[in-house]
mmCIF file of C-alpha atoms in Angstrom:
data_model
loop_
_atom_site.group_PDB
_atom_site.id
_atom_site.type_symbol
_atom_site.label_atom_id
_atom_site.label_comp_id
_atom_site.label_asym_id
_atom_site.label_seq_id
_atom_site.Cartn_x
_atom_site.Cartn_y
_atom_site.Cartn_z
ATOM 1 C CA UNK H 1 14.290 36.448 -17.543
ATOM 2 C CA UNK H 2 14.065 36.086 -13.617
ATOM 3 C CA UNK H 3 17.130 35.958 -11.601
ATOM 4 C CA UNK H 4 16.700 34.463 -8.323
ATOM 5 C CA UNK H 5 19.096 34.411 -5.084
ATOM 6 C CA UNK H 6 17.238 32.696 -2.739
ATOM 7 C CA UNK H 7 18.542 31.360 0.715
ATOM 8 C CA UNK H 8 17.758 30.022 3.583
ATOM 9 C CA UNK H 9 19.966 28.865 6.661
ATOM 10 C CA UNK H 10 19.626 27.678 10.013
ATOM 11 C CA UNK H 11 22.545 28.004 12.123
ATOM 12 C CA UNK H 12 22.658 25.894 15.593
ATOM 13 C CA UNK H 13 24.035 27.241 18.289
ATOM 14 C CA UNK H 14 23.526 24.428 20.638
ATOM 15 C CA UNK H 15 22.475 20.893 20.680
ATOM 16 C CA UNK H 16 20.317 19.035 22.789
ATOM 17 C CA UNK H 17 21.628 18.048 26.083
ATOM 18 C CA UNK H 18 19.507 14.945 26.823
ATOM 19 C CA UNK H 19 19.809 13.147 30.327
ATOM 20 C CA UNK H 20 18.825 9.868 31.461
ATOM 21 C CA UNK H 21 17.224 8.744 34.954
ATOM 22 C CA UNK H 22 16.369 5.352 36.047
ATOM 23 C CA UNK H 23 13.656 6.000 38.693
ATOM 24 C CA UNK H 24 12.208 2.599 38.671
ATOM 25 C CA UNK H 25 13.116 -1.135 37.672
ATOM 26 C CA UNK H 26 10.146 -0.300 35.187
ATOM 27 C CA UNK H 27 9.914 3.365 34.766
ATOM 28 C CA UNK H 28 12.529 5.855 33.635
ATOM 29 C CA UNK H 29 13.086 9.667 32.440
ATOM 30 C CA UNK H 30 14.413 11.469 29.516
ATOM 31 C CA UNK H 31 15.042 14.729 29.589
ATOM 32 C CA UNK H 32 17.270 17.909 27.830
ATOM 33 C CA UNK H 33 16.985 21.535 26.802
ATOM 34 C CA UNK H 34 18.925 23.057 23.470
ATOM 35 C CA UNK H 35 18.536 25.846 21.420
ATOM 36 C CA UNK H 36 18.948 27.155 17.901
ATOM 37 C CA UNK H 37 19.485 30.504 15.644
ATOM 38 C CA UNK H 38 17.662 30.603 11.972
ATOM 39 C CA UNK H 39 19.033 33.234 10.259
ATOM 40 C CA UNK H 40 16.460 33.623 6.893
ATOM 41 C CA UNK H 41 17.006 35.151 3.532
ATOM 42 C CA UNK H 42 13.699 34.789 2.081
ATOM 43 C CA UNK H 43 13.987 36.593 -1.096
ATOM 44 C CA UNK H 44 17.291 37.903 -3.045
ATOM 45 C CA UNK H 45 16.348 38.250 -6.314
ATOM 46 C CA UNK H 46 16.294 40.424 -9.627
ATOM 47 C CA UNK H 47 14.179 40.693 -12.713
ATOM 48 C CA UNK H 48 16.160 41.307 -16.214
ATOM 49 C CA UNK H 49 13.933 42.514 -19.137
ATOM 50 C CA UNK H 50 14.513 43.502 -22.785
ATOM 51 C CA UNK H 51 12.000 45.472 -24.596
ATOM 52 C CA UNK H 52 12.497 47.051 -27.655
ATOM 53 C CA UNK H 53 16.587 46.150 -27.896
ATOM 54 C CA UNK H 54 16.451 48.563 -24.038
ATOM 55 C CA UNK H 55 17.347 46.663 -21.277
ATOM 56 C CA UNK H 56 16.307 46.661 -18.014
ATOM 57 C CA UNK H 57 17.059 45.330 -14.557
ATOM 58 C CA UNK H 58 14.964 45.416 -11.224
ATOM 59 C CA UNK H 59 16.398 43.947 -7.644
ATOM 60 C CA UNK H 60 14.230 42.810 -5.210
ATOM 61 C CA UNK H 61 15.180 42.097 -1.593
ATOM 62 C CA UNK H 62 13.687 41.287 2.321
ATOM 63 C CA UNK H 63 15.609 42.089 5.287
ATOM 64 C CA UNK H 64 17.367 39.097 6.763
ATOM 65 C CA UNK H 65 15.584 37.897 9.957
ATOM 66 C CA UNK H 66 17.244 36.446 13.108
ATOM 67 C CA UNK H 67 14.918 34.024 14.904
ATOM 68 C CA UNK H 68 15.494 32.185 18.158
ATOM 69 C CA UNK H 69 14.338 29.185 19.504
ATOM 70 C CA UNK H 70 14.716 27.580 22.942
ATOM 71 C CA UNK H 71 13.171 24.309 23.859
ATOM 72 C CA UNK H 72 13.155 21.741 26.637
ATOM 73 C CA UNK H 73 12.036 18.207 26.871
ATOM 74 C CA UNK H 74 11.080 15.398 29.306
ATOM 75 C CA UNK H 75 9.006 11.775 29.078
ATOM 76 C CA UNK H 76 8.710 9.229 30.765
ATOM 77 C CA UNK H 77 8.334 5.434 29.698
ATOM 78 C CA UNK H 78 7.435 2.454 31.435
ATOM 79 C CA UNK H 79 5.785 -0.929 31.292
ATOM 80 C CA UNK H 80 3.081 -2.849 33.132
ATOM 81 C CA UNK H 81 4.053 -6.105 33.732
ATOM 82 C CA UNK H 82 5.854 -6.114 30.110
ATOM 83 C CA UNK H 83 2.307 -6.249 28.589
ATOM 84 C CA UNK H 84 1.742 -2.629 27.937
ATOM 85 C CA UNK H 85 4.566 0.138 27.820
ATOM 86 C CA UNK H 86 3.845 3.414 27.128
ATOM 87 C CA UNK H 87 5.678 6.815 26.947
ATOM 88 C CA UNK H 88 3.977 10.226 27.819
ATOM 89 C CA UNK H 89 6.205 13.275 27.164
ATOM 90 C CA UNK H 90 5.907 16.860 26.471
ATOM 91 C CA UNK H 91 8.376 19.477 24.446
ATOM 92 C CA UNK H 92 7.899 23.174 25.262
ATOM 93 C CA UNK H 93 9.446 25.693 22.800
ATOM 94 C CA UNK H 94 9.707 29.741 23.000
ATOM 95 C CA UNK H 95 9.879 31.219 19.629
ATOM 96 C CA UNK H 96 11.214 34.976 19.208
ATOM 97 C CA UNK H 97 11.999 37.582 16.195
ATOM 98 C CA UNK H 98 12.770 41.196 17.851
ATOM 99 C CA UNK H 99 11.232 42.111 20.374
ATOM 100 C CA UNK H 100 7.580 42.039 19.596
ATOM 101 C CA UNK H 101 6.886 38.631 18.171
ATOM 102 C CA UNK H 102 6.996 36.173 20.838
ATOM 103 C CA UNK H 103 5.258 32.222 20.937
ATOM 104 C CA UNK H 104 5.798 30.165 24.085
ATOM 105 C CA UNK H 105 3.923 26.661 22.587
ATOM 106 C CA UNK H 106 3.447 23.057 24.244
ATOM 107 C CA UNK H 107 3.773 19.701 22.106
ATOM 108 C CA UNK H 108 2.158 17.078 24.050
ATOM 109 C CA UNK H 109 2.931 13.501 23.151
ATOM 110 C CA UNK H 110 1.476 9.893 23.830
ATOM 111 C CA UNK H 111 2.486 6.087 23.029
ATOM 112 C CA UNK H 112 0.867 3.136 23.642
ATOM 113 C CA UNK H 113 1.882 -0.676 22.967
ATOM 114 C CA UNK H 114 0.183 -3.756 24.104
ATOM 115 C CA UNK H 115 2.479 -6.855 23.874
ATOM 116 C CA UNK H 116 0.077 -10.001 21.972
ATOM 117 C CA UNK H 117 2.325 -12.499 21.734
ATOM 118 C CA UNK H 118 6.113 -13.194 20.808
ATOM 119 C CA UNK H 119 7.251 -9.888 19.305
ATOM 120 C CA UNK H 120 3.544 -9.127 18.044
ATOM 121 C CA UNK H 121 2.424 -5.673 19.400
ATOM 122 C CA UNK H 122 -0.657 -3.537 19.215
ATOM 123 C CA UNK H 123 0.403 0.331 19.152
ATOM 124 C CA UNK H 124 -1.088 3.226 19.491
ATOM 125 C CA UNK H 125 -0.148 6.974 19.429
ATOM 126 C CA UNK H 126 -1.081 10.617 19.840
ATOM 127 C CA UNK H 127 1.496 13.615 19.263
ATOM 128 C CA UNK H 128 1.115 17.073 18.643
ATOM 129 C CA UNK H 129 3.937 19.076 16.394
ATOM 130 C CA UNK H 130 4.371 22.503 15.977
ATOM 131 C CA UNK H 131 6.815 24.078 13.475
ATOM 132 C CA UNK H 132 8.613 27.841 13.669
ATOM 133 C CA UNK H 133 9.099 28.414 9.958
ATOM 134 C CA UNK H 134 7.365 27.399 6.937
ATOM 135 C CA UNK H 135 8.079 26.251 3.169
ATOM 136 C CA UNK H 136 7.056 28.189 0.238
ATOM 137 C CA UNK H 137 6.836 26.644 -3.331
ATOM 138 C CA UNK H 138 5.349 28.596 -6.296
ATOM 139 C CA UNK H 139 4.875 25.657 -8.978
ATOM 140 C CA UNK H 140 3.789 28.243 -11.678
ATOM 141 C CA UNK H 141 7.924 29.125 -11.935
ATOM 142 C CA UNK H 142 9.761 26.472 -13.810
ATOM 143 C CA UNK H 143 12.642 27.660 -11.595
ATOM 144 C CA UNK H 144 13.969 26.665 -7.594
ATOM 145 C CA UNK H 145 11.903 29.120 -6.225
ATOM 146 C CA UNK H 146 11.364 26.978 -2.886
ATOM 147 C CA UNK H 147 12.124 29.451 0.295
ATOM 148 C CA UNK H 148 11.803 28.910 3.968
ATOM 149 C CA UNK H 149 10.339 31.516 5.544
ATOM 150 C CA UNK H 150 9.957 32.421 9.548
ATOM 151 C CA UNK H 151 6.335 32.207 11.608
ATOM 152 C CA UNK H 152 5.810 36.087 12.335
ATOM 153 C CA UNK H 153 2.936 37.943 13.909
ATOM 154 C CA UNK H 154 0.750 38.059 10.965
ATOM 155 C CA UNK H 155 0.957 34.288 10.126
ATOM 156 C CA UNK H 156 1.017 32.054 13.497
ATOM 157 C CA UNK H 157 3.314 28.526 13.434
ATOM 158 C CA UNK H 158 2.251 25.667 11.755
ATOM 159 C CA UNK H 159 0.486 23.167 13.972
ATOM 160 C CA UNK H 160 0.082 19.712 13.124
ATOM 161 C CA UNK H 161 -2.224 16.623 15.788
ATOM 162 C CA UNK H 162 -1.474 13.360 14.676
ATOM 163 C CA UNK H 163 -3.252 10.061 15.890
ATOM 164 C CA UNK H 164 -1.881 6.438 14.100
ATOM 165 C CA UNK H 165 -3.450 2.866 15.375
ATOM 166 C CA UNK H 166 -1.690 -0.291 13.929
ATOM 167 C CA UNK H 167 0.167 -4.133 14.569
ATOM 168 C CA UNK H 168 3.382 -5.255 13.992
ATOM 169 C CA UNK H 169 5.820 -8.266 14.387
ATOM 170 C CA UNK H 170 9.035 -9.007 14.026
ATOM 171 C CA UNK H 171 11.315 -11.966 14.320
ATOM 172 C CA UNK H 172 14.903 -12.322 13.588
ATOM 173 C CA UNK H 173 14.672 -12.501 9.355
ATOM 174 C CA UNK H 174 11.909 -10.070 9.085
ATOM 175 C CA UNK H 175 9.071 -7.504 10.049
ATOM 176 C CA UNK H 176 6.054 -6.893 9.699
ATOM 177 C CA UNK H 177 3.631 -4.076 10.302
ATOM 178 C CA UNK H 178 0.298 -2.015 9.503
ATOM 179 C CA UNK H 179 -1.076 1.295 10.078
ATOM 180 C CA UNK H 180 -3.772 3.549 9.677
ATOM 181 C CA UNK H 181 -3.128 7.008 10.713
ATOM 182 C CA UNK H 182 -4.842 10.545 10.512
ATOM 183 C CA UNK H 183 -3.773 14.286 10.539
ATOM 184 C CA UNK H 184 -5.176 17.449 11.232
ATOM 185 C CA UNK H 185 -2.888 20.587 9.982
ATOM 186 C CA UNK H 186 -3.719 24.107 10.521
ATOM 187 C CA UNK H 187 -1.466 27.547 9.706
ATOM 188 C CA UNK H 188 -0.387 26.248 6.486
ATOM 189 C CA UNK H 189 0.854 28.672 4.104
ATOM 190 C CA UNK H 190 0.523 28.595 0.052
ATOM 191 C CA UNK H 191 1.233 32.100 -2.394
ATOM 192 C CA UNK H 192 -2.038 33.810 -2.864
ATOM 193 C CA UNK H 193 -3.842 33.103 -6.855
ATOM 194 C CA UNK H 194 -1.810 34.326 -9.012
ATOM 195 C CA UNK H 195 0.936 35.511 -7.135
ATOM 196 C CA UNK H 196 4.494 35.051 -8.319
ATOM 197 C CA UNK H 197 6.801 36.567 -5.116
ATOM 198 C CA UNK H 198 9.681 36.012 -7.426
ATOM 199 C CA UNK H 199 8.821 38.973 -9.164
ATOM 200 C CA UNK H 200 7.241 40.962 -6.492
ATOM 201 C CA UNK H 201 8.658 44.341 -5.026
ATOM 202 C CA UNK H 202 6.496 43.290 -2.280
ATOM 203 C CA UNK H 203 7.483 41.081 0.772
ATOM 204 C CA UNK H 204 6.440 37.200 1.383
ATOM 205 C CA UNK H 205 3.711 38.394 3.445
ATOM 206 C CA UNK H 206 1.843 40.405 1.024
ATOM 207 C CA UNK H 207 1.982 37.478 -1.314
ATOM 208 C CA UNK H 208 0.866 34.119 0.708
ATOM 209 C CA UNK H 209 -2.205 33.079 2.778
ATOM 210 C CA UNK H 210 -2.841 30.701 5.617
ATOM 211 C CA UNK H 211 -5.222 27.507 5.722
ATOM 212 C CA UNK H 212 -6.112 24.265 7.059
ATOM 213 C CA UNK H 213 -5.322 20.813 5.942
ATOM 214 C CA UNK H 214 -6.408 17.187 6.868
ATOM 215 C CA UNK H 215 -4.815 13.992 5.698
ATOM 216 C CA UNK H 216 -5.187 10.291 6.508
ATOM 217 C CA UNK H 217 -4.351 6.901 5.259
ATOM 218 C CA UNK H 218 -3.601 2.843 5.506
ATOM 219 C CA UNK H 219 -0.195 1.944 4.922
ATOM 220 C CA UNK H 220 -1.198 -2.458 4.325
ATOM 221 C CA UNK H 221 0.795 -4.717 5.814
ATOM 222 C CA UNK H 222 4.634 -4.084 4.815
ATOM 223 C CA UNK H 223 7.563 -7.033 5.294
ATOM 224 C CA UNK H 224 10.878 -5.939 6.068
ATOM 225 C CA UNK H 225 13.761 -8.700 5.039
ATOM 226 C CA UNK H 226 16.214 -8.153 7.716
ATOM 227 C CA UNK H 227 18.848 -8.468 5.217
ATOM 228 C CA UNK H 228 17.145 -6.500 2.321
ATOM 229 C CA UNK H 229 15.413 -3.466 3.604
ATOM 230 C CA UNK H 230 11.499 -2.574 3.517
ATOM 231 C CA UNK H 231 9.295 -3.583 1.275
ATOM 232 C CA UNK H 232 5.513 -2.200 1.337
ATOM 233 C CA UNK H 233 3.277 -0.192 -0.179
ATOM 234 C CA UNK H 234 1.038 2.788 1.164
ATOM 235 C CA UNK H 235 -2.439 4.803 0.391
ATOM 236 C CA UNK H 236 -2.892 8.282 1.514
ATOM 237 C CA UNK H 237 -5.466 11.160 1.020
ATOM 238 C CA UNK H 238 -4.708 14.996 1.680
ATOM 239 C CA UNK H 239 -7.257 17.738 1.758
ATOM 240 C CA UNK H 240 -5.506 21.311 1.821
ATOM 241 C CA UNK H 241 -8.283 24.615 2.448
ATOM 242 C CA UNK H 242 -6.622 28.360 1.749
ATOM 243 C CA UNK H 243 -8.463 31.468 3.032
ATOM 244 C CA UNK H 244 -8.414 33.671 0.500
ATOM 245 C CA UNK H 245 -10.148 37.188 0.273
ATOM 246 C CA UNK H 246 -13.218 35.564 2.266
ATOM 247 C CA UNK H 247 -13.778 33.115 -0.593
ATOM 248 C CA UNK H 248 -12.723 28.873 0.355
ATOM 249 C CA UNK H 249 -10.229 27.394 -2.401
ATOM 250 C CA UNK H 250 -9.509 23.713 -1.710
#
């Protein structure tokens, strides 16, 4: 019988203090700075066993980890002639656990949208994502077993580019719209083959790996009633590579 006790919290200290500037008829700025505390409890957990009518129980636990985060933000957006508006922006984040894991990271961001016709646009866009703390799921357990767990010097943040091309209209009883999009993920983290952390004396880093992923897809042209909500369908493909012990599992 396992006997899990897993948690994981993030605890805000601060919002986001965005700010508004109106430097142009056509151009303006957004801008803002916050922070936030994740306190992480990756694994709390026991193992109860009965052999033999003898009984026996084992507890498992990781330290709890503070991690910091402090970010600020700015873009601007503006329009040419109200054919083409665009948005170029940037968030910069510094990541630190104690005092020898550090990351000081850059997410760049782009929009385009070229007006057609009445409320018919053409829209591109570019963004880069990066993310401080990962999610762990072991579908071998028939038990919650998922657990958030904190970037750390041995496995880096995740880091995720993102490109997406499509149309849309709307008028007032509905909308319409199309994409294709594409994504390239790297620092992902999975448990290592047969690895069950759950029952592990070990910690969350002896037990996982890191690897790339890829996805992409069409979502076809989806209405939305104004009234009733979205309605559309979607096709997506996802490609996920672990490094394992020098051998590629996909």
């Amino acid at each position: 019988i396992i006997v899990t006790g897993v948690q994981t919290c993030a605890l805000p200290i601060s919002a986001p203090t965005p700010a508004t500037k109106r430097i142009r008829p056509w151009l303006k700025m957004d801008a803002g700075v916050g922070a936030v505390r994740h306190r992480f409890i990756p694994g709390r957990r026991s193992l109860f066993s009965r052999t033999n009518g003898v009984e026996k129980e084992e507890f498992f636990s990781d330290i709890n980890i503070l991690a910091n985060e402090t970010y600020g933000f700015a873009e601007l957006q503006g329009n040419y002639h109200l054919k083409w508006f665009w948005t170029v922006g940037c968030r910069t984040s510094f990541y630190w656990i104690g005092d020898s894991t550090r990351f000081l990271y850059a997410e760049p961001r782009l929009s385009l949208r070229r007006k057609l016709g009445q409320e018919s646009y053409l829209h591109f866009s570019a963004t880069r994502n990066r993310q401080f703390f990962h999610l762990l799921n072991n579908l071998r357990l028939g038990l919650p077993s998922d657990i958030w767990v904190p970037s750390s010097s041995r496995f880096k943040p995740g880091v995720c580019d993102q490109f997406s091309f499509g149309w849309s209209k709307a008028t007032r009883s509905f909308a319409v719209s199309t994409d294709v999009f594409y994504k390239s993920m790297s620092n992902l983290l999975e448990y290592k083959d047969g690895a069950v952390y759950q029952t592990s004396a070990g910690s969350w880093e002896d037990n996982v790996t890191a690897g790339k992923g890829e996805a992409y897809g069409l979502e076809p042209p989806g209405e939305e009633d104004r009234h009733h909500g979205p309605k559309g369908h979607g096709v997506a493909m996802s490609e996920v590579g672990a490094a394992q012990d020098a051998v590629g599992q996909r």
